Every structure is written in structure tokens, then in C-alpha cells.
Amino acid sequence: MKAGIVGLPNVGKSTLFNCLSSAKAQAANFPFCTIDAQLGQVSVPDERLTRLAELVHPGRIVPAVCDIVDIAGLVKGASKGEGLGNQFLANIRECDAIIHVLRCFDNGNIVHVDGSVNPVRDKEIIDMELQLKDLETLENRLKRVEKAARVGGDKQAKTELDVIEAYRAALLEGRSARSVTFETEDEQNAAKGLFLLTAKPVLYVCNVDDASAATGNAYTEAVKKAIEGEEAEMMIISAQTEADIAELETYEEKQEFLEDMGLTESGCNRLIKAIYHLLTLQTFITAGEMEVKAWTFRKGWKAPQCAGVIHTDFEKGFIRAEVIKYDDYIKYGSEAAVREAGKMGVEGKEYVVQDGDIMHFRFNV
């Protein structure tokens, strides 16, 4: 699962990417500083692992991770190949979610590609370019599907045609594909098969100055109003503040810095958690003397699917799952105490795994 960081040139994408990941993308004050997409991997902050480790005393703690990509800045006309448009759009298509960074700060020393700071205009530029590309995709697909649906009587083609027409109507109204919902499974599958850019979940990240990191500003209020009714989320962060925090060496120094800024948690930690949520990802945990480890799964998965995350043999030979709720583990202090209290669940193939479940799988291959 991969989230792509997008935005106009010089909005703080690469600075934010560098704060999030161990990779170091070039960040400079000129358009198209980032040309090739930069891939980084981030650990998902999870306080539950630390609490469990205090009880289990494992050899190591292994957090969940997710991939992020710093994608080249987009400009007006990208859908027609302007700037790095074709490359930019191809990189977005490979991502599962979009982190859309908007410049919400004034700084005369940092060039804005359109000459002035206006995050709502910037948002609309990228929205329009993605929508135009999706319209092009739909038009091309329509030519192939329409005949089979209307002349050949192909039921599957008819379903796809209905989906295409619903998406097309929304895009022509200036709405993104994610604003359209489908009820039947056949329609939902047809929608997924179109791989539309604007169908991807979006998190708008308002990049503000240091003074606005805790409260936001007039720019962030304008963005908040602009996305009302849109199927998207928004958060406020100061990339420069996060860069300063990243330079500090100790946890105590970082916490003191955050308190001075009026923050309880770093923006990067909040952003990573938001990305994980945006990708509809959750974690189950295994806890033993060797390690306490978070494993990533898609929300709604059942026990055998989650077993397969550890090893395919676990899924193939799945017998049952022994499940301890996180709160019960903390309350009783050990697996043995949980068993004795009768709080360990024994679940079968239909059990839907919940975020934070502490799992032990029984299998036979």
C-alpha cells in the first residue's frame, strides 16, 4: 500500500517527505526540484507496542510500516503533458491514496509558481488536471464498452457503461470520481477496474508557518470551507517545524519543543497515522519474548487473511485464532493471566479481526 505526496511546485512536499522518511529528497526554492519520484518507508507510531513491551520484555519492537512517494510538482496543463505532467500522472496512478499538500503560508523568499499564495486556487488546479485525465480515460473506455453494452447485450459491459456514465456526469460537473458511490458489488468492481485518479482517497495537508502550526490561519479556514461536502480529509502541519524537530536528538528535546509550540504530538506522527487510516489499514499484534510486532491488514479482513500476512502457510492451513483484546492484556498483565481470567477468545474462519487484536494462529499444513 502506497500513498503519494502531490502538490504544485514549492509547496513543501519534499521537505515534508524528508521529515516523514529516512530517504532524502532534494528540497530547493525552484520549480521541478523534484523530478523523479522518491520512495520512502515510514514506521507507524503505535503507543500500544511500547505498553506491551513493558509487560513482555521482548528482544525487539517492530512497528507497522507504510510506503510514501514524493511526486514531482504538477502545473496547469499536466493532463496534456505540460511540465512533468505525464510522469506525474503515471506516478499518481500507481499510488493507493493521495496526500495533497497545499501552501498556506506567506514567505516572499520562496517562489510560488503562480505568483501568489492561494491554496484554494492551487487545489482547484490539481483537481482539474486529475479530472481532465480521468475524463480522457473514460472517453477511451466508453468507445470500447458502448457497442458491447448496447448492441451485443453484454450484461457486464452494460454495468460498466452505467458506471462510466455516472462518473462522466460527475466529472463534467467539476466533481471528483470519489464523490460517486455505487450500491451493487458488480458496479463497485467495474468502478475499481477503471483506476481513476480522482477515485483515490485524499488527505489535504495545509502546510503553514510555525506560528500557525497549532491553530491554523485564514488560508486553512478557506481550504476547510472549499472541501466541505467533498469525500476528503484535512490536517494542518508546519513542514518547517517538523524539519526543526527532526534535527533534535533526544525524545525529551522534541517533547519540550512541541510544548513550546502548543502541540501535544508531532505533525509527522499525526500525518503518518492519518495516511494509515486513509489507506483503510489496521494492525494486529503478536507479542512474545522474541518480539512485539505490529502486522498490517486491510480493515474488514477475516482471521485466515490476516494469518496469511505472517506466512501463506498460516492461511492455507488455518485452524483457529487465539485472540486477546489489547485492553485485557494490559489489565491482566500477561497471556497466562488472560487465559486464567477466561478472556482469551478462540475464533474461527469467519472472525473479522479488529485493530489492536493480539493474535496467535493455529495452523496445520
C-alpha positions in Angstrom: 0.0 0.0 0.0 1.4 3.3 -1.1 0.5 7.0 -0.6 1.7 9.7 -3.0 2.6 13.2 -1.8 1.4 15.7 -4.5 1.0 19.4 -5.0 2.2 22.4 -7.0 6.0 23.1 -7.1 7.4 24.7 -4.0 4.6 24.0 -1.6 6.8 22.0 0.8 6.2 18.4 -0.5 9.8 17.3 -0.4 10.5 19.0 3.0 7.6 17.0 4.4 8.6 13.8 2.7 12.1 14.1 4.2 10.6 14.6 7.7 8.5 11.5 7.3 11.0 9.1 5.8 14.6 8.2 6.1 15.0 9.0 2.4 16.3 12.5 1.5 14.6 14.1 -1.5 16.1 17.3 -2.8 14.2 20.3 -1.4 15.1 23.7 -3.0 13.5 27.0 -4.0 12.7 26.4 -7.6 10.1 24.6 -9.6 10.6 20.9 -10.5 13.4 20.5 -8.0 11.9 17.0 -7.6 11.9 15.3 -11.0 12.0 11.5 -10.3 9.5 10.1 -7.7 11.2 9.4 -4.4 10.1 6.4 -2.4 10.4 6.2 1.4 9.1 3.9 4.1 7.7 5.2 7.4 7.1 3.5 10.7 3.5 3.9 12.0 3.6 5.3 15.6 1.7 3.0 18.0 1.9 3.5 21.7 0.3 0.1 22.3 3.6 -1.6 21.2 5.5 0.2 23.9 3.0 -0.6 26.6 3.0 -4.3 25.6 6.8 -4.4 25.5 6.9 -3.2 29.2 5.0 -6.3 30.1 6.5 -8.9 27.7 10.2 -7.6 27.7 10.8 -8.7 24.1 14.1 -8.8 22.2 12.8 -6.1 19.9 9.8 -4.0 18.9 8.7 -4.0 15.3 6.2 -1.3 14.2 4.0 -1.4 11.2 5.2 0.5 8.1 3.7 2.1 5.0 5.3 3.4 1.8 5.1 7.1 0.7 6.2 8.6 -2.6 7.3 12.2 -3.2 6.0 13.0 -6.7 7.2 15.8 -8.9 5.2 19.1 -8.7 2.3 19.5 -11.1 1.4 22.6 -13.1 -1.7 23.7 -15.1 -1.8 21.7 -18.4 -0.4 18.5 -16.8 -3.2 16.4 -18.3 -1.9 17.5 -21.7 1.7 16.8 -20.8 2.8 20.2 -19.6 5.7 20.4 -17.2 6.3 16.8 -16.0 2.6 16.1 -16.4 2.7 12.6 -18.0 5.3 11.4 -15.5 3.4 13.0 -12.6 0.1 11.4 -13.5 1.6 8.0 -14.1 3.2 8.1 -10.6 -0.2 9.0 -9.0 -1.9 6.1 -10.8 0.5 3.7 -9.0 -0.5 5.0 -5.6 -3.4 3.9 -3.4 -4.1 7.3 -1.8 -3.1 10.9 -2.4 -1.6 13.3 0.2 -2.3 16.7 -1.4 0.0 19.4 0.1 -1.3 23.0 -0.1 0.9 26.1 0.6 -0.9 28.0 3.4 2.0 30.4 4.4 3.4 33.7 3.2 7.1 33.9 2.5 8.5 36.4 0.0 11.7 34.4 -0.3 10.0 31.2 -1.5 8.8 31.4 -5.1 5.2 30.4 -5.9 4.8 29.0 -9.4 1.6 31.2 -9.9 3.0 34.3 -8.3 0.7 34.5 -5.2 -0.4 32.3 -2.3 -3.9 30.9 -2.8 -4.3 27.3 -1.6 -7.9 27.0 -2.8 -6.8 28.0 -6.4 -3.9 25.6 -6.1 -6.2 22.8 -5.0 -8.6 23.5 -7.9 -5.7 23.4 -10.4 -4.7 19.9 -9.4 -8.3 18.8 -9.1 -9.0 20.0 -12.6 -5.9 18.3 -14.1 -6.8 15.0 -12.5 -10.4 15.3 -13.5 -9.4 16.0 -17.1 -7.2 13.0 -17.2 -10.0 10.8 -15.8 -12.4 12.2 -18.4 -9.9 11.2 -21.1 -9.7 7.7 -19.6 -13.5 7.4 -19.5 -13.9 8.6 -23.1 -11.4 6.0 -24.3 -13.0 3.2 -22.4 -16.5 4.3 -23.4 -15.7 3.7 -27.1 -14.8 0.0 -26.3 -17.7 -0.7 -24.0 -20.7 1.1 -25.5 -21.1 -1.2 -28.5 -20.9 -4.4 -26.5 -23.4 -3.0 -24.0 -26.0 -1.6 -26.4 -25.7 -3.8 -29.4 -24.2 -7.1 -28.1 -26.3 -7.2 -24.9 -23.3 -8.0 -22.7 -24.5 -7.7 -19.1 -21.1 -6.9 -17.7 -20.5 -4.3 -20.3 -23.9 -2.7 -19.5 -22.9 -2.4 -15.8 -19.5 -0.9 -16.8 -21.3 1.6 -19.1 -23.6 2.7 -16.3 -20.6 3.3 -14.1 -18.7 5.2 -16.8 -21.7 7.4 -17.4 -22.2 8.1 -13.7 -18.5 9.0 -13.3 -18.5 11.1 -16.5 -21.5 13.2 -15.4 -19.8 14.0 -12.0 -16.5 14.9 -13.7 -18.3 17.2 -16.2 -19.8 19.0 -13.2 -16.3 19.5 -11.7 -16.7 16.8 -9.1 -14.1 14.1 -8.4 -14.9 10.4 -9.0 -14.8 9.7 -5.3 -18.0 11.7 -4.8 -19.9 9.0 -6.7 -20.9 5.8 -4.9 -22.3 2.5 -6.2 -24.5 0.1 -4.4 -24.0 -3.3 -6.1 -20.9 -5.4 -6.0 -20.8 -5.6 -9.8 -20.8 -1.8 -10.0 -18.1 -1.4 -7.4 -15.9 -3.9 -9.2 -16.4 -2.1 -12.5 -15.5 1.2 -10.8 -12.3 -0.2 -9.4 -11.3 -1.6 -12.8 -11.3 1.9 -14.3 -8.4 3.0 -12.0 -9.5 6.7 -12.0 -7.1 9.2 -10.3 -9.9 11.2 -8.6 -11.4 8.0 -7.2 -8.4 7.6 -4.8 -8.9 8.8 -1.2 -7.4 12.2 -0.5 -5.9 13.9 2.6 -5.4 17.7 2.2 -2.3 18.8 4.2 -2.2 22.5 4.8 1.5 23.5 5.2 1.5 26.6 7.4 4.2 28.8 9.1 5.5 28.0 12.6 3.1 30.4 14.3 0.0 28.7 12.8 1.1 25.1 13.4 -1.3 24.7 16.4 -4.2 27.0 15.4 -4.2 27.3 11.6 -4.8 30.6 9.8 -7.1 32.3 7.2 -5.7 30.1 4.4 -6.5 26.9 6.3 -10.0 28.2 7.0 -10.5 28.8 3.3 -9.4 25.3 2.4 -11.7 23.8 5.1 -14.6 25.6 3.5 -13.6 24.6 0.0 -13.6 20.9 0.7 -17.0 20.9 2.6 -19.1 18.1 1.1 -16.1 16.5 -0.6 -15.1 13.0 0.3 -11.7 14.0 1.7 -9.9 14.8 5.0 -7.7 17.7 6.0 -5.0 18.4 8.5 -2.7 21.3 9.4 1.1 20.9 9.7 4.2 23.1 9.5 6.8 21.3 7.4 9.5 23.7 8.6 8.6 23.0 12.2 8.8 19.3 11.5 12.2 19.7 9.9 13.4 21.5 13.1 12.0 18.7 15.3 13.8 16.1 13.1 17.1 17.8 13.9 16.7 17.3 17.6 18.4 14.3 19.0 16.6 13.2 22.2 12.9 12.5 22.8 12.9 15.0 25.7 14.2 17.8 23.5 11.5 17.0 20.9 8.7 17.0 23.5 9.9 20.3 25.0 9.9 21.8 21.5 6.4 20.6 20.9 5.1 22.0 24.2 6.7 25.4 23.3 4.8 25.3 20.0 1.5 24.4 21.8 1.4 20.9 20.3 0.9 17.5 22.0 2.2 15.3 19.2 4.4 16.0 16.2 2.7 16.7 12.9 4.6 13.9 11.3 3.2 11.3 13.7 -0.3 12.7 13.2 0.2 12.6 9.4 1.5 9.0 9.4 -1.5 7.8 11.4 -3.8 9.8 9.1 -2.2 8.1 6.0 -2.6 4.7 7.6 -6.3 5.5 8.2 -6.7 6.9 4.7 -5.5 3.6 3.3 -8.1 1.8 5.4 -5.2 -0.1 7.1 -5.2 -1.5 10.7 -2.8 -3.6 12.7 -3.0 -6.8 14.7 -0.2 -7.6 17.1 1.9 -10.6 18.0 3.6 -10.5 21.4 6.3 -12.8 22.6 9.8 -12.9 24.1 11.4 -12.6 20.7 9.5 -9.6 19.6 6.3 -7.4 19.9 5.3 -6.8 16.3 2.5 -4.9 14.5 1.2 -6.5 11.3 -0.7 -4.6 8.7 -4.0 -5.7 7.3 -6.9 -4.1 5.4 -9.9 -3.2 7.6 -12.6 -5.9 7.4 -10.2 -8.8 6.8 -11.0 -12.2 8.4 -8.7 -14.3 10.5 -7.3 -16.5 7.8 -6.4 -13.5 5.6 -4.6 -11.9 8.5 -2.8 -15.2 9.2 -1.6 -15.1 5.6 0.1 -11.7 6.3 2.6 -13.6 8.5 3.0 -16.5 6.2 1.0 -18.0 3.3 1.1 -21.4 5.1 -0.7 -19.9 8.1 -3.6 -19.0 5.8 -3.6 -22.3 3.8 -3.6 -24.5 7.0 -5.6 -22.2 9.2 -7.4 -24.0 12.1 -8.2 -21.2 14.6 -7.1 -17.9 16.0 -6.5 -17.2 19.7 -7.4 -13.6 20.3 -6.7 -11.3 23.2 -8.1 -7.8 23.3 -5.4 -5.2 23.9 -7.2 -3.7 26.9 -7.5 -7.1 28.5 -3.8 -7.8 28.0 -2.9 -4.5 29.7 -5.4 -5.1 32.5 -4.2 -8.7 33.4 -0.5 -8.2 32.6 0.3 -11.4 30.7 -1.0 -14.0 28.3 -1.2 -16.6 31.1 -3.3 -14.3 33.3 -5.6 -13.5 30.5 -6.2 -17.2 29.9 -6.8 -17.8 33.6 -9.4 -15.0 33.6 -11.2 -16.6 30.7 -10.6 -13.6 28.5 -8.9 -15.3 25.6 -11.2 -15.8 22.6 -10.9 -18.8 20.3 -12.1 -17.7 16.8 -12.7 -19.5 13.5 -12.5 -18.6 9.8 -15.3 -16.0 9.9 -13.9 -13.9 12.7 -13.3 -10.3 11.5 -10.0 -9.1 13.0 -10.2 -5.8 14.9 -7.5 -3.2 15.2 -5.2 -3.9 18.1 -6.1 -7.6 18.5 -3.3 -9.7 19.9 -3.3 -12.8 17.8 -1.9 -16.3 17.9 -2.7 -18.5 14.9 -3.0 -22.3 15.0 -2.5 -24.0 11.6 -1.6 -27.3 10.1 -0.1 -27.8 6.6 
